[in-house]
């Protein structure tokens, strides 16, 4: 294996889910109105750390230390706050991959959708998340070995069991 050698004609895609879940704080001690978690994970909640080096979540500058790094799973940040804003999730791959980091843009959602005539149950979580695929074209031989050493099971649920939005 020659370091950095790319595999001509090979394309590998990896499914991911990213987004947030939020719940309203029913007893408030500060101006913070919600508790939320922003996350990046596999659709089966499987381990995706075998091809990820680190994940950074860039929060609004009103947060202390607003650039949060996760060097191992779970790739997520839980906070409390008062407003919605765009979060930049930067995904870094292992150095041997030669891949540039990828940025995902996500609007943090705290408030439920407007449904005229229907009220949102108190304390019911609001979620906003997406399915996407990371595409690696002509990976290095080292990275190809990492990308293909997953659990071997299906990467996306075959059916849609409770709690899985994508299948
Ligand atoms: C808005 N443009 O005005 C947006 C900004 C920023 C939210 C929202 C900070 C929490 C803290 C926080 O929730 N910022 O003080 O730690 O809605």
Coordinates of C-alpha atoms and ligand atoms in Angstrom, one line a residue:
X1 CA 0.0 0.0 0.0
X2 CA 1.5 3.3 -1.1
X3 CA 0.7 6.2 1.3
X4 CA -1.8 8.6 -0.2
X5 CA -2.5 6.5 -3.3
X6 CA -6.1 7.0 -4.5
X7 CA -8.3 4.3 -5.8
X8 CA -9.4 5.2 -9.3
X9 CA -13.1 4.8 -10.1
X10 CA -14.1 3.9 -6.5
X11 CA -16.9 5.9 -4.9
X12 CA -18.2 5.2 -1.3
X13 CA -21.1 6.8 0.3
X14 CA -21.9 6.9 4.0
X15 CA -25.4 7.7 5.4
X16 CA -25.7 10.2 8.2
X17 CA -28.4 11.9 10.2
X18 CA -27.8 15.4 11.6
X19 CA -30.0 17.9 13.3
X20 CA -31.5 18.7 16.7
X21 CA -34.1 17.9 19.2
X22 CA -35.4 20.6 21.7
X23 CA -37.6 20.7 24.7
X24 CA -39.1 23.7 26.4
X25 CA -38.0 24.4 29.9
X26 CA -41.1 24.4 32.1
X27 CA -39.4 25.9 35.1
X28 CA -37.1 28.8 34.2
X29 CA -34.3 30.2 36.4
X30 CA -32.7 32.4 33.6
X31 CA -33.8 33.8 30.3
X32 CA -33.1 30.4 28.8
X33 CA -36.3 28.9 27.4
X34 CA -35.2 25.5 25.9
X35 CA -32.8 22.6 26.3
X36 CA -31.5 21.3 23.0
X37 CA -29.1 18.7 21.6
X38 CA -27.5 19.0 18.1
X39 CA -26.1 15.8 16.8
X40 CA -24.4 13.9 14.0
X41 CA -25.0 10.1 13.9
X42 CA -25.5 7.0 11.8
X43 CA -29.1 6.2 10.8
X44 CA -29.0 3.0 12.7
X45 CA -27.3 4.7 15.7
X46 CA -24.4 2.6 14.7
X47 CA -20.8 3.7 15.5
X48 CA -19.5 6.0 12.8
X49 CA -16.2 6.8 14.5
X50 CA -14.3 4.3 12.3
X51 CA -14.1 6.9 9.5
X52 CA -14.4 10.1 11.5
X53 CA -11.6 12.0 13.1
X54 CA -13.5 14.7 14.9
X55 CA -16.6 16.8 14.7
X56 CA -16.9 20.5 15.6
X57 CA -20.1 22.3 16.2
X58 CA -19.9 26.0 15.8
X59 CA -22.6 27.7 17.9
X60 CA -23.9 31.3 18.0
X61 CA -21.3 33.6 19.5
X62 CA -23.6 34.3 22.4
X63 CA -22.5 30.9 23.8
X64 CA -19.4 30.6 25.9
X65 CA -16.6 28.7 24.0
X66 CA -18.9 28.5 21.0
X67 CA -16.7 26.2 18.9
X68 CA -17.3 22.7 20.5
X69 CA -15.2 19.8 19.4
X70 CA -16.1 16.1 19.9
X71 CA -13.1 13.8 19.3
X72 CA -15.1 10.7 20.0
X73 CA -18.8 9.7 19.9
X74 CA -21.4 10.7 20.7
X75 CA -20.9 13.6 18.3
X76 CA -23.4 16.0 19.9
X77 CA -23.7 19.1 22.0
X78 CA -26.4 19.7 24.6
X79 CA -27.1 23.2 25.8
X80 CA -29.8 25.5 27.1
X81 CA -30.6 28.8 25.4
X82 CA -33.3 31.2 24.2
X83 CA -33.0 31.5 20.4
X84 CA -32.8 29.7 17.1
X85 CA -29.7 30.1 14.9
X86 CA -27.6 28.3 12.3
X87 CA -25.1 25.7 13.6
X88 CA -22.2 24.8 11.4
X89 CA -21.1 21.1 11.9
X90 CA -17.6 20.5 10.6
X91 CA -16.7 16.9 10.1
X92 CA -13.0 16.0 9.9
X93 CA -11.7 12.7 8.5
X94 CA -8.6 10.8 9.6
X95 CA -5.3 12.4 8.3
X96 CA -4.5 9.3 6.2
X97 CA -7.7 10.0 4.2
X98 CA -6.4 13.2 2.6
X99 CA -10.0 14.4 2.7
X100 CA -10.9 18.0 3.5
X101 CA -13.4 18.6 6.3
X102 CA -17.0 18.8 5.3
X103 CA -19.3 21.5 6.7
X104 CA -23.0 20.9 7.3
X105 CA -25.4 23.8 7.9
X106 CA -28.3 23.3 10.3
X107 CA -30.9 25.7 11.6
X108 CA -31.5 24.9 15.3
X109 CA -35.2 24.5 15.8
X110 CA -36.8 25.2 19.2
X111 CA -40.3 26.1 18.3
X112 CA -43.0 23.6 17.1
X113 CA -44.5 24.1 13.6
X114 CA -47.5 26.4 13.4
X115 CA -50.5 24.1 13.2
X116 CA -53.7 26.3 13.2
X117 CA -56.3 25.0 15.6
X118 CA -54.0 22.5 17.2
X119 CA -51.8 23.2 20.2
X120 CA -48.4 21.5 20.8
X121 CA -48.5 19.4 24.0
X122 CA -46.5 21.0 26.8
X123 CA -43.1 19.5 27.1
X124 CA -43.3 17.5 23.9
X125 CA -39.9 17.6 22.1
X126 CA -39.5 19.4 18.8
X127 CA -37.1 17.9 16.3
X128 CA -35.6 18.9 13.1
X129 CA -33.2 16.5 11.5
X130 CA -32.1 15.3 8.1
X131 CA -30.8 12.3 6.3
X132 CA -27.7 12.9 4.1
X133 CA -24.9 10.9 2.5
X134 CA -21.2 11.7 2.6
X135 CA -19.7 10.7 -0.7
X136 CA -16.0 9.8 -1.0
X137 CA -14.7 9.7 -4.4
X138 CA -11.4 7.9 -5.2
X139 CA -10.4 7.4 -1.5
X140 CA -6.9 6.7 -0.5
X141 CA -6.2 3.0 0.0
X142 CA -5.8 3.6 3.8
X143 CA -9.1 5.5 4.0
X144 CA -10.8 2.8 1.8
X145 CA -9.7 0.2 4.4
X146 CA -11.2 2.3 7.2
X147 CA -14.5 3.0 5.3
X148 CA -15.1 -0.6 4.6
X149 CA -14.4 -2.0 8.0
X150 CA -17.8 -1.1 9.5
X151 CA -20.0 -3.6 11.4
X152 CA -21.1 -5.3 8.1
X153 CA -24.7 -4.9 9.1
X154 CA -27.1 -2.6 7.1
X155 CA -26.2 1.0 7.5
X156 CA -29.7 2.3 7.1
X157 CA -32.6 0.4 8.9
X158 CA -34.3 -2.0 6.5
X159 CA -37.8 -1.3 8.1
X160 CA -38.8 1.8 10.1
X161 CA -38.9 0.6 13.7
X162 CA -40.0 2.9 16.5
X163 CA -37.7 5.9 16.8
X164 CA -36.2 5.5 13.4
X165 CA -37.4 8.1 10.9
X166 CA -35.4 6.8 7.9
X167 CA -35.4 3.4 6.4
Ligands
LIG1 C1 -32.1 35.2 17.7 N1 -30.5 35.5 15.9 O1 -32.1 36.4 18.0 C2 -30.9 34.7 16.9 C3 -29.8 34.5 17.9 C4 -28.9 33.2 19.8 C5 -29.2 32.3 20.9 C6 -30.0 33.4 18.8 C7 -27.4 32.0 24.1 C8 -27.6 31.3 25.4 C9 -26.6 31.7 26.5 C10 -28.5 31.7 23.1 O2 -29.5 31.0 23.3 N2 -28.3 32.3 22.0 O3 -26.7 32.9 26.9 O4 -25.7 30.9 26.8 O5 -33.1 34.5 18.0

